[in-house]
Amino acid sequence: MEDINIRLENEALRKEFVIRNLDLNQIFRDNPEDAEYENKRMLHILDWVNKYNELKSREKMEKEGYLYPPVDPDLDPDNDWYMFERWINGLPVRKTLWEHIKENYEVKDPDTLNDCEIETEWELFKEAIHEAKIEVGLHETIPARLQYKYMLGKLEQLYEITFAGGWVIDGCSGCCPECMQRPWCDSGQDCCWPEDEKAGEIFYIDEVRKYVSPSPVSLGIISDIQQKFDADMEKRMKEIDNNKGERPYCKHLMPF
């Protein structure tokens, strides 16, 4: 019965935001396995909504003790206030990369541009992204055409509309075999993955192989590096276990 009541309350609280024409998903991350926690969060947000509708300003809210807006993700007070006030006034809090830059840039087909033209176009593309308060943090030595194509694939990705910027697109997912930056990344060159062992050489995606070919001895090199790393990790983990300390991450799960 208690679970049913919690679920009914959850549904009722969500309807409150619909009634107010507020898209809860813009600032709230669902936690379906813990409806009770969701309810507490939504009640907190509703309290903020009601108080803001009464006072109409950040200054007055802060005087009443409402200091940290309940937005997710929360970055810093100024940015959180910026997001909260956009949200409560019916403005979007995130846009696709394309929506961020479309006023300042016209996408080109990279396959129609020669090597000189693609260099120029890539600089224009980066500048448009920079003007949207988003930075590109790809390895600079990667061919411009490859970087350009990679960023074209990010155009539909959503980014929060931040108060002072701060987003950096570094192209790293933590999975080296699928990463187009691997040949130019030190971390990508010193770890051995199952994809490498299956390929019999360091694994590069097809788009990368247009620019770089793996060495026939690459598997042996990265295998040796990985074995040394694993041995060092095992030694450290034993030392940490003996001292009841915290275990380090496995190399294949580490964010590079």
PDB file of N, CA and C in Angstrom, residues 9-10 12-14 16-17 24 28 35-51 66 70:
ATOM      1  N   GLU A   9       1.390   9.658  -5.523  1.00  0.00           N
ATOM      2  CA  GLU A   9       1.909  10.995  -5.237  1.00  0.00           C
ATOM      3  C   GLU A   9       2.847  11.447  -6.350  1.00  0.00           C
ATOM      4  N   ASN A  10       3.644  10.517  -6.849  1.00  0.00           N
ATOM      5  CA  ASN A  10       4.577  10.830  -7.938  1.00  0.00           C
ATOM      6  C   ASN A  10       3.823  11.322  -9.169  1.00  0.00           C
ATOM      7  N   ALA A  12       0.804  12.585  -9.250  1.00  0.00           N
ATOM      8  CA  ALA A  12       0.142  13.852  -8.943  1.00  0.00           C
ATOM      9  C   ALA A  12       1.116  15.023  -9.023  1.00  0.00           C
ATOM     10  N   LEU A  13       2.331  14.809  -8.531  1.00  0.00           N
ATOM     11  CA  LEU A  13       3.337  15.879  -8.561  1.00  0.00           C
ATOM     12  C   LEU A  13       3.737  16.209  -9.997  1.00  0.00           C
ATOM     13  N   ARG A  14       3.896  15.205 -10.822  1.00  0.00           N
ATOM     14  CA  ARG A  14       4.243  15.448 -12.227  1.00  0.00           C
ATOM     15  C   ARG A  14       3.141  16.243 -12.930  1.00  0.00           C
ATOM     16  N   GLU A  16       1.330  18.459 -11.601  1.00  0.00           N
ATOM     17  CA  GLU A  16       1.435  19.853 -11.159  1.00  0.00           C
ATOM     18  C   GLU A  16       2.301  20.667 -12.114  1.00  0.00           C
ATOM     19  N   PHE A  17       3.347  20.062 -12.621  1.00  0.00           N
ATOM     20  CA  PHE A  17       4.217  20.773 -13.558  1.00  0.00           C
ATOM     21  C   PHE A  17       3.540  20.925 -14.914  1.00  0.00           C
ATOM     22  N   LEU A  24       9.295  19.551 -16.781  1.00  0.00           N
ATOM     23  CA  LEU A  24      10.123  19.099 -15.669  1.00  0.00           C
ATOM     24  C   LEU A  24      11.427  18.467 -16.149  1.00  0.00           C
ATOM     25  N   PHE A  28      15.297  18.196 -14.433  1.00  0.00           N
ATOM     26  CA  PHE A  28      15.096  17.098 -13.492  1.00  0.00           C
ATOM     27  C   PHE A  28      15.462  15.776 -14.153  1.00  0.00           C
ATOM     28  N   ALA A  35      11.113   6.249  -6.263  1.00  0.00           N
ATOM     29  CA  ALA A  35      10.028   7.220  -6.453  1.00  0.00           C
ATOM     30  C   ALA A  35       9.904   8.152  -5.250  1.00  0.00           C
ATOM     31  N   GLU A  36      10.222   7.661  -4.087  1.00  0.00           N
ATOM     32  CA  GLU A  36      10.117   8.499  -2.889  1.00  0.00           C
ATOM     33  C   GLU A  36      11.111   9.661  -2.959  1.00  0.00           C
ATOM     34  N   TYR A  37      12.313   9.357  -3.430  1.00  0.00           N
ATOM     35  CA  TYR A  37      13.313  10.421  -3.599  1.00  0.00           C
ATOM     36  C   TYR A  37      12.864  11.406  -4.679  1.00  0.00           C
ATOM     37  N   GLU A  38      12.302  10.873  -5.773  1.00  0.00           N
ATOM     38  CA  GLU A  38      11.771  11.741  -6.820  1.00  0.00           C
ATOM     39  C   GLU A  38      10.734  12.703  -6.251  1.00  0.00           C
ATOM     40  N   ASN A  39       9.867  12.188  -5.409  1.00  0.00           N
ATOM     41  CA  ASN A  39       8.800  13.017  -4.829  1.00  0.00           C
ATOM     42  C   ASN A  39       9.378  14.152  -3.996  1.00  0.00           C
ATOM     43  N   LYS A  40      10.400  13.845  -3.207  1.00  0.00           N
ATOM     44  CA  LYS A  40      11.033  14.884  -2.394  1.00  0.00           C
ATOM     45  C   LYS A  40      11.650  15.958  -3.282  1.00  0.00           C
ATOM     46  N   ARG A  41      12.294  15.520  -4.368  1.00  0.00           N
ATOM     47  CA  ARG A  41      12.883  16.483  -5.306  1.00  0.00           C
ATOM     48  C   ARG A  41      11.818  17.353  -5.952  1.00  0.00           C
ATOM     49  N   MET A  42      10.736  16.741  -6.403  1.00  0.00           N
ATOM     50  CA  MET A  42       9.682  17.506  -7.070  1.00  0.00           C
ATOM     51  C   MET A  42       8.995  18.469  -6.107  1.00  0.00           C
ATOM     52  N   LEU A  43       8.803  18.058  -4.878  1.00  0.00           N
ATOM     53  CA  LEU A  43       8.230  18.968  -3.884  1.00  0.00           C
ATOM     54  C   LEU A  43       9.143  20.166  -3.661  1.00  0.00           C
ATOM     55  N   HIS A  44      10.430  19.903  -3.642  1.00  0.00           N
ATOM     56  CA  HIS A  44      11.400  20.984  -3.475  1.00  0.00           C
ATOM     57  C   HIS A  44      11.340  21.963  -4.650  1.00  0.00           C
ATOM     58  N   ILE A  45      11.248  21.404  -5.864  1.00  0.00           N
ATOM     59  CA  ILE A  45      11.171  22.256  -7.058  1.00  0.00           C
ATOM     60  C   ILE A  45       9.870  23.061  -7.052  1.00  0.00           C
ATOM     61  N   LEU A  46       8.773  22.419  -6.690  1.00  0.00           N
ATOM     62  CA  LEU A  46       7.492  23.130  -6.630  1.00  0.00           C
ATOM     63  C   LEU A  46       7.524  24.268  -5.616  1.00  0.00           C
ATOM     64  N   ASP A  47       8.195  24.048  -4.517  1.00  0.00           N
ATOM     65  CA  ASP A  47       8.346  25.107  -3.527  1.00  0.00           C
ATOM     66  C   ASP A  47       9.067  26.300  -4.150  1.00  0.00           C
ATOM     67  N   TRP A  48      10.120  26.020  -4.900  1.00  0.00           N
ATOM     68  CA  TRP A  48      10.852  27.084  -5.589  1.00  0.00           C
ATOM     69  C   TRP A  48       9.970  27.784  -6.619  1.00  0.00           C
ATOM     70  N   VAL A  49       9.202  27.013  -7.359  1.00  0.00           N
ATOM     71  CA  VAL A  49       8.314  27.584  -8.381  1.00  0.00           C
ATOM     72  C   VAL A  49       7.309  28.534  -7.742  1.00  0.00           C
ATOM     73  N   ASN A  50       6.687  28.082  -6.681  1.00  0.00           N
ATOM     74  CA  ASN A  50       5.676  28.911  -6.009  1.00  0.00           C
ATOM     75  C   ASN A  50       6.291  30.177  -5.423  1.00  0.00           C
ATOM     76  N   LYS A  51       7.465  30.040  -4.832  1.00  0.00           N
ATOM     77  CA  LYS A  51       8.109  31.205  -4.225  1.00  0.00           C
ATOM     78  C   LYS A  51       8.574  32.192  -5.302  1.00  0.00           C
ATOM     79  N   TYR A  66      16.446  31.338  -0.398  1.00  0.00           N
ATOM     80  CA  TYR A  66      16.449  30.462  -1.576  1.00  0.00           C
ATOM     81  C   TYR A  66      17.718  30.764  -2.376  1.00  0.00           C
ATOM     82  N   PRO A  70      17.176  24.360  -7.679  1.00  0.00           N
ATOM     83  CA  PRO A  70      17.179  22.893  -7.814  1.00  0.00           C
ATOM     84  C   PRO A  70      17.187  22.442  -9.260  1.00  0.00           C
TER      85      PRO A  70
END
